[in-house]
Amino acid sequence: MGESKLKKNSSTYKGNKSKSKPNNKFFGWFLGIVVVLLIGALAAMNALSPSKADEPPVEGKKYEISTVGQPVLGNKDAKVEIVEFGDFKCPSCRQFETDVFPKLKEQYIDTGKAKISFINFSFMSETFKLSDNDSKRASLFGEAVYKQNPEAFWTYYQHLYEQQGDEREIWATEEMLSNIVKDIPGIDVEKVKKEVKEGLYDKELENDHKIVDQLGITSTPTIFVNGQPIDKPSLESVSKLIEAELAK
């Protein structure tokens, strides 16, 4: 837009030139209304925007976590709910998937004692200032697979961690992820690619990150057992908390 310019011959008011005293009462009343409106607007913005936690989750404290719409494996009515916050590029997440997850699945999930949900915390590409956000792409492909077949997500989860590359490098390309999805029975890879390109699941990823902010999570994997966090999860620490919850 160009700047508007005042014409040199623009008309000016030529009435009574005597200075009038400002109406202080009216000014105070007007200022009060403005302040009230500003306070109301700020309150509305705070209500619409989820607040960020002041500190990371504290072990021993219980948190409310909504897993509605998230991938879940196991008996939906299980007494114990495990929630994993992870990034598919995170090497510690891969270690959890290979060393801890299979044993938890065998001992608690397959037996109906516990269920597990996965929530994205896709941050590593940004942390390493990579030119391509393949953390995000890996998460979005997972969302698209989940929408086609919820159970197939866990196949994607396993295969992607098996083929994980260096977190400092861009490896979760469209081609690489598509090759993984092609091997999952019943999943239309072209549909997955199309939906990711169209941004159909960007909102889901944003919602995951809102949960991360609300809980104050700063690292992956962060594991919760019935709302209780375990910052550095091992089979022993997770099993201990599961057993304590089962005993209640």
mmCIF file of C-alpha atoms in Angstrom:
data_model
loop_
_atom_site.group_PDB
_atom_site.id
_atom_site.type_symbol
_atom_site.label_atom_id
_atom_site.label_comp_id
_atom_site.label_asym_id
_atom_site.label_seq_id
_atom_site.Cartn_x
_atom_site.Cartn_y
_atom_site.Cartn_z
ATOM 1 C CA MET A 1 0.000 0.000 0.000
ATOM 2 C CA GLY A 2 1.267 3.483 -0.809
ATOM 3 C CA GLU A 3 1.384 6.141 1.815
ATOM 4 C CA SER A 4 -1.529 8.594 1.837
ATOM 5 C CA LYS A 5 -0.475 12.196 1.434
ATOM 6 C CA LEU A 6 -2.308 15.294 2.661
ATOM 7 C CA LYS A 7 -3.213 17.683 -0.124
ATOM 8 C CA LYS A 8 -1.781 21.174 0.249
ATOM 9 C CA ASN A 9 -5.173 22.676 -0.479
ATOM 10 C CA SER A 10 -7.072 20.420 1.903
ATOM 11 C CA SER A 11 -9.819 22.257 3.749
ATOM 12 C CA THR A 12 -9.402 23.037 7.414
ATOM 13 C CA TYR A 13 -11.946 23.926 10.074
ATOM 14 C CA LYS A 14 -12.179 27.736 10.360
ATOM 15 C CA GLY A 15 -14.689 28.102 13.102
ATOM 16 C CA ASN A 16 -14.160 29.459 16.602
ATOM 17 C CA LYS A 17 -10.432 29.348 17.278
ATOM 18 C CA SER A 18 -10.714 29.849 21.009
ATOM 19 C CA LYS A 19 -9.274 26.922 23.003
ATOM 20 C CA SER A 20 -11.799 24.873 24.911
ATOM 21 C CA LYS A 21 -10.900 23.128 28.173
ATOM 22 C CA PRO A 22 -10.851 19.317 27.982
ATOM 23 C CA ASN A 23 -13.668 17.497 29.756
ATOM 24 C CA ASN A 24 -11.699 15.604 32.395
ATOM 25 C CA LYS A 25 -14.756 13.684 33.552
ATOM 26 C CA PHE A 26 -15.466 12.395 30.066
ATOM 27 C CA PHE A 27 -11.804 11.527 29.506
ATOM 28 C CA GLY A 28 -11.621 9.514 32.736
ATOM 29 C CA TRP A 29 -14.815 7.647 31.850
ATOM 30 C CA PHE A 30 -13.496 6.856 28.362
ATOM 31 C CA LEU A 31 -10.116 5.672 29.710
ATOM 32 C CA GLY A 32 -11.878 3.397 32.176
ATOM 33 C CA ILE A 33 -13.830 1.707 29.390
ATOM 34 C CA VAL A 34 -10.643 1.171 27.372
ATOM 35 C CA VAL A 35 -8.898 -0.459 30.345
ATOM 36 C CA VAL A 36 -11.849 -2.770 31.000
ATOM 37 C CA LEU A 37 -11.950 -3.820 27.338
ATOM 38 C CA LEU A 38 -8.212 -4.520 27.303
ATOM 39 C CA ILE A 39 -8.445 -6.647 30.446
ATOM 40 C CA GLY A 40 -11.331 -8.588 28.934
ATOM 41 C CA ALA A 41 -9.435 -9.165 25.690
ATOM 42 C CA LEU A 42 -6.359 -10.417 27.543
ATOM 43 C CA ALA A 43 -8.479 -12.748 29.653
ATOM 44 C CA ALA A 44 -10.109 -14.165 26.528
ATOM 45 C CA MET A 45 -6.725 -14.718 24.894
ATOM 46 C CA ASN A 46 -5.434 -16.532 27.963
ATOM 47 C CA ALA A 47 -8.508 -18.719 28.036
ATOM 48 C CA LEU A 48 -8.056 -19.684 24.386
ATOM 49 C CA SER A 49 -4.289 -20.250 24.593
ATOM 50 C CA PRO A 50 -3.028 -23.149 26.725
ATOM 51 C CA SER A 51 -0.521 -22.020 29.327
ATOM 52 C CA LYS A 52 2.961 -23.436 29.470
ATOM 53 C CA ALA A 53 4.089 -25.214 32.617
ATOM 54 C CA ASP A 54 6.599 -23.365 34.762
ATOM 55 C CA GLU A 55 8.689 -26.506 35.326
ATOM 56 C CA PRO A 56 9.192 -29.973 33.822
ATOM 57 C CA PRO A 57 7.070 -32.841 35.182
ATOM 58 C CA VAL A 58 8.087 -33.851 38.695
ATOM 59 C CA GLU A 59 8.383 -37.523 39.605
ATOM 60 C CA GLY A 60 5.925 -38.491 42.311
ATOM 61 C CA LYS A 61 3.369 -35.952 41.118
ATOM 62 C CA LYS A 62 0.285 -36.985 39.130
ATOM 63 C CA TYR A 63 -0.759 -35.163 35.954
ATOM 64 C CA GLU A 64 -3.933 -35.195 33.898
ATOM 65 C CA ILE A 65 -3.204 -36.262 30.315
ATOM 66 C CA SER A 66 -5.872 -36.577 27.645
ATOM 67 C CA THR A 67 -5.067 -39.367 25.172
ATOM 68 C CA VAL A 68 -8.302 -39.031 23.198
ATOM 69 C CA GLY A 69 -7.531 -39.519 19.512
ATOM 70 C CA GLN A 70 -3.999 -40.795 20.179
ATOM 71 C CA PRO A 71 -2.638 -44.168 19.039
ATOM 72 C CA VAL A 72 -3.263 -46.775 21.745
ATOM 73 C CA LEU A 73 -2.085 -50.367 22.030
ATOM 74 C CA GLY A 74 -3.649 -52.813 24.446
ATOM 75 C CA ASN A 75 -6.857 -53.251 26.402
ATOM 76 C CA LYS A 76 -8.673 -49.911 26.367
ATOM 77 C CA ASP A 77 -10.108 -50.719 29.812
ATOM 78 C CA ALA A 78 -6.745 -51.631 31.344
ATOM 79 C CA LYS A 79 -6.115 -50.447 34.892
ATOM 80 C CA VAL A 80 -2.775 -48.895 33.927
ATOM 81 C CA GLU A 81 -2.145 -46.385 31.140
ATOM 82 C CA ILE A 82 1.370 -45.768 29.873
ATOM 83 C CA VAL A 83 1.904 -42.624 27.805
ATOM 84 C CA GLU A 84 5.048 -42.110 25.764
ATOM 85 C CA PHE A 85 6.120 -38.693 24.482
ATOM 86 C CA GLY A 86 8.647 -39.287 21.724
ATOM 87 C CA ASP A 87 10.426 -38.035 18.629
ATOM 88 C CA PHE A 88 11.136 -40.604 15.905
ATOM 89 C CA LYS A 89 14.594 -39.035 15.427
ATOM 90 C CA CYS A 90 15.490 -39.396 19.117
ATOM 91 C CA PRO A 91 18.125 -42.115 19.761
ATOM 92 C CA SER A 92 16.967 -42.529 23.373
ATOM 93 C CA CYS A 93 13.436 -43.142 22.073
ATOM 94 C CA ARG A 94 14.794 -45.837 19.795
ATOM 95 C CA GLN A 95 16.541 -47.417 22.766
ATOM 96 C CA PHE A 96 13.249 -47.395 24.686
ATOM 97 C CA GLU A 97 11.487 -49.019 21.721
ATOM 98 C CA THR A 98 14.100 -51.749 21.318
ATOM 99 C CA ASP A 99 15.050 -52.466 24.959
ATOM 100 C CA VAL A 100 12.009 -51.596 27.076
ATOM 101 C CA PHE A 101 8.869 -51.549 24.944
ATOM 102 C CA PRO A 102 8.931 -55.243 23.839
ATOM 103 C CA LYS A 103 9.168 -56.463 27.442
ATOM 104 C CA LEU A 104 6.461 -54.082 28.636
ATOM 105 C CA LYS A 105 4.299 -55.333 25.792
ATOM 106 C CA GLU A 106 4.889 -58.962 26.705
ATOM 107 C CA GLN A 107 4.427 -58.578 30.458
ATOM 108 C CA TYR A 108 1.687 -55.972 30.739
ATOM 109 C CA ILE A 109 0.109 -54.927 27.423
ATOM 110 C CA ASP A 110 -0.476 -58.350 25.868
ATOM 111 C CA THR A 111 -1.825 -59.630 29.192
ATOM 112 C CA GLY A 112 -4.406 -56.825 29.399
ATOM 113 C CA LYS A 113 -2.914 -55.236 32.510
ATOM 114 C CA ALA A 114 -1.793 -52.056 30.764
ATOM 115 C CA LYS A 115 -2.200 -50.045 27.573
ATOM 116 C CA ILE A 116 0.194 -47.588 25.966
ATOM 117 C CA SER A 117 -0.424 -44.380 23.998
ATOM 118 C CA PHE A 118 2.039 -42.371 21.930
ATOM 119 C CA ILE A 119 2.112 -38.561 21.684
ATOM 120 C CA ASN A 120 4.449 -36.699 19.332
ATOM 121 C CA PHE A 121 7.091 -34.311 20.611
ATOM 122 C CA SER A 122 8.841 -33.533 17.322
ATOM 123 C CA PHE A 123 11.651 -31.135 18.123
ATOM 124 C CA MET A 124 15.021 -32.599 17.159
ATOM 125 C CA SER A 125 15.237 -31.192 13.621
ATOM 126 C CA GLU A 126 14.720 -27.703 15.026
ATOM 127 C CA THR A 127 17.135 -28.342 17.900
ATOM 128 C CA PHE A 128 19.919 -29.194 15.433
ATOM 129 C CA LYS A 129 18.796 -26.374 13.089
ATOM 130 C CA LEU A 130 18.386 -28.733 10.143
ATOM 131 C CA SER A 131 17.262 -27.234 6.848
ATOM 132 C CA ASP A 132 14.410 -29.737 6.625
ATOM 133 C CA ASN A 133 12.063 -30.599 9.503
ATOM 134 C CA ASP A 134 12.076 -34.362 9.094
ATOM 135 C CA SER A 135 11.048 -34.829 12.743
ATOM 136 C CA LYS A 136 7.754 -33.231 11.791
ATOM 137 C CA ARG A 137 7.464 -35.241 8.568
ATOM 138 C CA ALA A 138 7.992 -38.540 10.411
ATOM 139 C CA SER A 139 5.260 -37.597 12.894
ATOM 140 C CA LEU A 140 2.818 -36.547 10.164
ATOM 141 C CA PHE A 141 3.327 -39.793 8.252
ATOM 142 C CA GLY A 142 2.552 -41.608 11.501
ATOM 143 C CA GLU A 143 -0.640 -39.581 11.925
ATOM 144 C CA ALA A 144 -1.724 -40.430 8.376
ATOM 145 C CA VAL A 145 -1.055 -44.155 8.892
ATOM 146 C CA TYR A 146 -2.984 -44.051 12.166
ATOM 147 C CA LYS A 147 -6.017 -42.478 10.477
ATOM 148 C CA GLN A 148 -6.125 -45.273 7.899
ATOM 149 C CA ASN A 149 -5.608 -48.071 10.414
ATOM 150 C CA PRO A 150 -4.986 -47.391 14.132
ATOM 151 C CA GLU A 151 -3.284 -50.736 14.683
ATOM 152 C CA ALA A 152 -0.940 -50.164 11.728
ATOM 153 C CA PHE A 153 0.564 -47.174 13.541
ATOM 154 C CA TRP A 154 2.484 -49.510 15.835
ATOM 155 C CA THR A 155 3.984 -51.317 12.838
ATOM 156 C CA TYR A 156 5.106 -47.932 11.500
ATOM 157 C CA TYR A 157 6.425 -47.050 14.971
ATOM 158 C CA GLN A 158 8.542 -50.213 15.112
ATOM 159 C CA HIS A 159 9.852 -50.119 11.542
ATOM 160 C CA LEU A 160 10.758 -46.431 11.692
ATOM 161 C CA TYR A 161 12.795 -46.836 14.866
ATOM 162 C CA GLU A 162 14.525 -49.865 13.329
ATOM 163 C CA GLN A 163 15.677 -47.698 10.409
ATOM 164 C CA GLN A 164 16.449 -44.571 12.432
ATOM 165 C CA GLY A 165 19.358 -42.467 11.202
ATOM 166 C CA ASP A 166 21.604 -39.886 12.875
ATOM 167 C CA GLU A 167 19.609 -37.212 14.678
ATOM 168 C CA ARG A 168 22.018 -34.564 13.342
ATOM 169 C CA GLU A 169 21.209 -35.468 9.751
ATOM 170 C CA ILE A 170 18.120 -35.302 7.539
ATOM 171 C CA TRP A 171 17.086 -38.893 6.907
ATOM 172 C CA ALA A 172 13.278 -39.071 7.387
ATOM 173 C CA THR A 173 12.641 -38.021 3.787
ATOM 174 C CA GLU A 174 9.371 -38.562 1.939
ATOM 175 C CA GLU A 175 10.989 -41.366 -0.057
ATOM 176 C CA MET A 176 12.343 -43.153 3.011
ATOM 177 C CA LEU A 177 9.074 -42.886 4.938
ATOM 178 C CA SER A 178 7.066 -43.953 1.887
ATOM 179 C CA ASN A 179 9.176 -47.101 1.571
ATOM 180 C CA ILE A 180 8.358 -47.961 5.186
ATOM 181 C CA VAL A 181 4.649 -47.333 4.681
ATOM 182 C CA LYS A 182 4.612 -49.464 1.485
ATOM 183 C CA ASP A 183 5.529 -52.496 3.576
ATOM 184 C CA ILE A 184 2.592 -52.044 5.968
ATOM 185 C CA PRO A 185 -0.355 -54.199 4.816
ATOM 186 C CA GLY A 186 -3.576 -52.349 4.055
ATOM 187 C CA ILE A 187 -2.079 -48.839 3.976
ATOM 188 C CA ASP A 188 -2.398 -46.693 0.842
ATOM 189 C CA VAL A 189 0.974 -44.945 0.637
ATOM 190 C CA GLU A 190 -0.142 -42.501 -2.060
ATOM 191 C CA LYS A 191 -3.032 -41.405 0.134
ATOM 192 C CA VAL A 192 -0.631 -40.922 3.045
ATOM 193 C CA LYS A 193 1.721 -38.766 0.950
ATOM 194 C CA LYS A 194 -1.135 -36.693 -0.440
ATOM 195 C CA GLU A 195 -2.681 -36.031 2.971
ATOM 196 C CA VAL A 196 0.657 -35.041 4.512
ATOM 197 C CA LYS A 197 1.382 -32.628 1.631
ATOM 198 C CA GLU A 198 -2.066 -31.076 2.034
ATOM 199 C CA GLY A 199 -1.449 -30.500 5.745
ATOM 200 C CA LEU A 200 -4.405 -32.596 6.859
ATOM 201 C CA TYR A 201 -2.694 -33.611 10.091
ATOM 202 C CA ASP A 202 -0.847 -30.421 10.999
ATOM 203 C CA LYS A 203 -3.550 -29.662 13.569
ATOM 204 C CA GLU A 204 -3.069 -33.033 15.256
ATOM 205 C CA LEU A 205 0.646 -32.366 15.628
ATOM 206 C CA GLU A 206 -0.050 -28.874 16.993
ATOM 207 C CA ASN A 207 -2.394 -30.387 19.576
ATOM 208 C CA ASP A 208 0.308 -32.871 20.613
ATOM 209 C CA HIS A 209 2.749 -30.019 21.137
ATOM 210 C CA LYS A 210 0.167 -28.112 23.181
ATOM 211 C CA ILE A 211 0.003 -31.084 25.550
ATOM 212 C CA VAL A 212 3.813 -31.060 25.705
ATOM 213 C CA ASP A 213 3.791 -27.355 26.637
ATOM 214 C CA GLN A 214 1.056 -27.759 29.232
ATOM 215 C CA LEU A 215 3.041 -30.520 30.959
ATOM 216 C CA GLY A 216 6.396 -28.759 30.649
ATOM 217 C CA ILE A 217 8.059 -31.698 28.904
ATOM 218 C CA THR A 218 11.557 -30.868 27.664
ATOM 219 C CA SER A 219 13.047 -34.228 26.663
ATOM 220 C CA THR A 220 12.224 -37.544 25.024
ATOM 221 C CA PRO A 221 11.311 -40.155 25.793
ATOM 222 C CA THR A 222 9.221 -38.978 28.716
ATOM 223 C CA ILE A 223 7.013 -41.752 30.040
ATOM 224 C CA PHE A 224 3.948 -41.414 32.262
ATOM 225 C CA VAL A 225 2.318 -44.283 34.154
ATOM 226 C CA ASN A 226 -1.211 -43.356 35.208
ATOM 227 C CA GLY A 227 -0.194 -39.713 34.998
ATOM 228 C CA GLN A 228 3.070 -40.106 36.923
ATOM 229 C CA PRO A 229 6.214 -39.153 34.981
ATOM 230 C CA ILE A 230 9.435 -41.121 34.574
ATOM 231 C CA ASP A 231 12.076 -38.890 33.036
ATOM 232 C CA LYS A 232 14.694 -41.595 32.329
ATOM 233 C CA PRO A 233 12.611 -44.708 31.805
ATOM 234 C CA SER A 234 14.132 -48.145 32.185
ATOM 235 C CA LEU A 235 12.345 -51.487 32.288
ATOM 236 C CA GLU A 236 12.904 -51.579 36.041
ATOM 237 C CA SER A 237 11.590 -48.070 36.767
ATOM 238 C CA VAL A 238 8.529 -48.387 34.512
ATOM 239 C CA SER A 239 7.688 -51.906 35.748
ATOM 240 C CA LYS A 240 8.004 -50.796 39.370
ATOM 241 C CA LEU A 241 5.465 -48.018 38.875
ATOM 242 C CA ILE A 242 3.122 -50.278 36.911
ATOM 243 C CA GLU A 243 3.189 -52.887 39.664
ATOM 244 C CA ALA A 244 2.483 -50.214 42.270
ATOM 245 C CA GLU A 245 -0.555 -49.058 40.292
ATOM 246 C CA LEU A 246 -1.799 -52.624 39.771
ATOM 247 C CA ALA A 247 -1.562 -53.242 43.515
ATOM 248 C CA LYS A 248 -3.939 -50.369 44.330
#
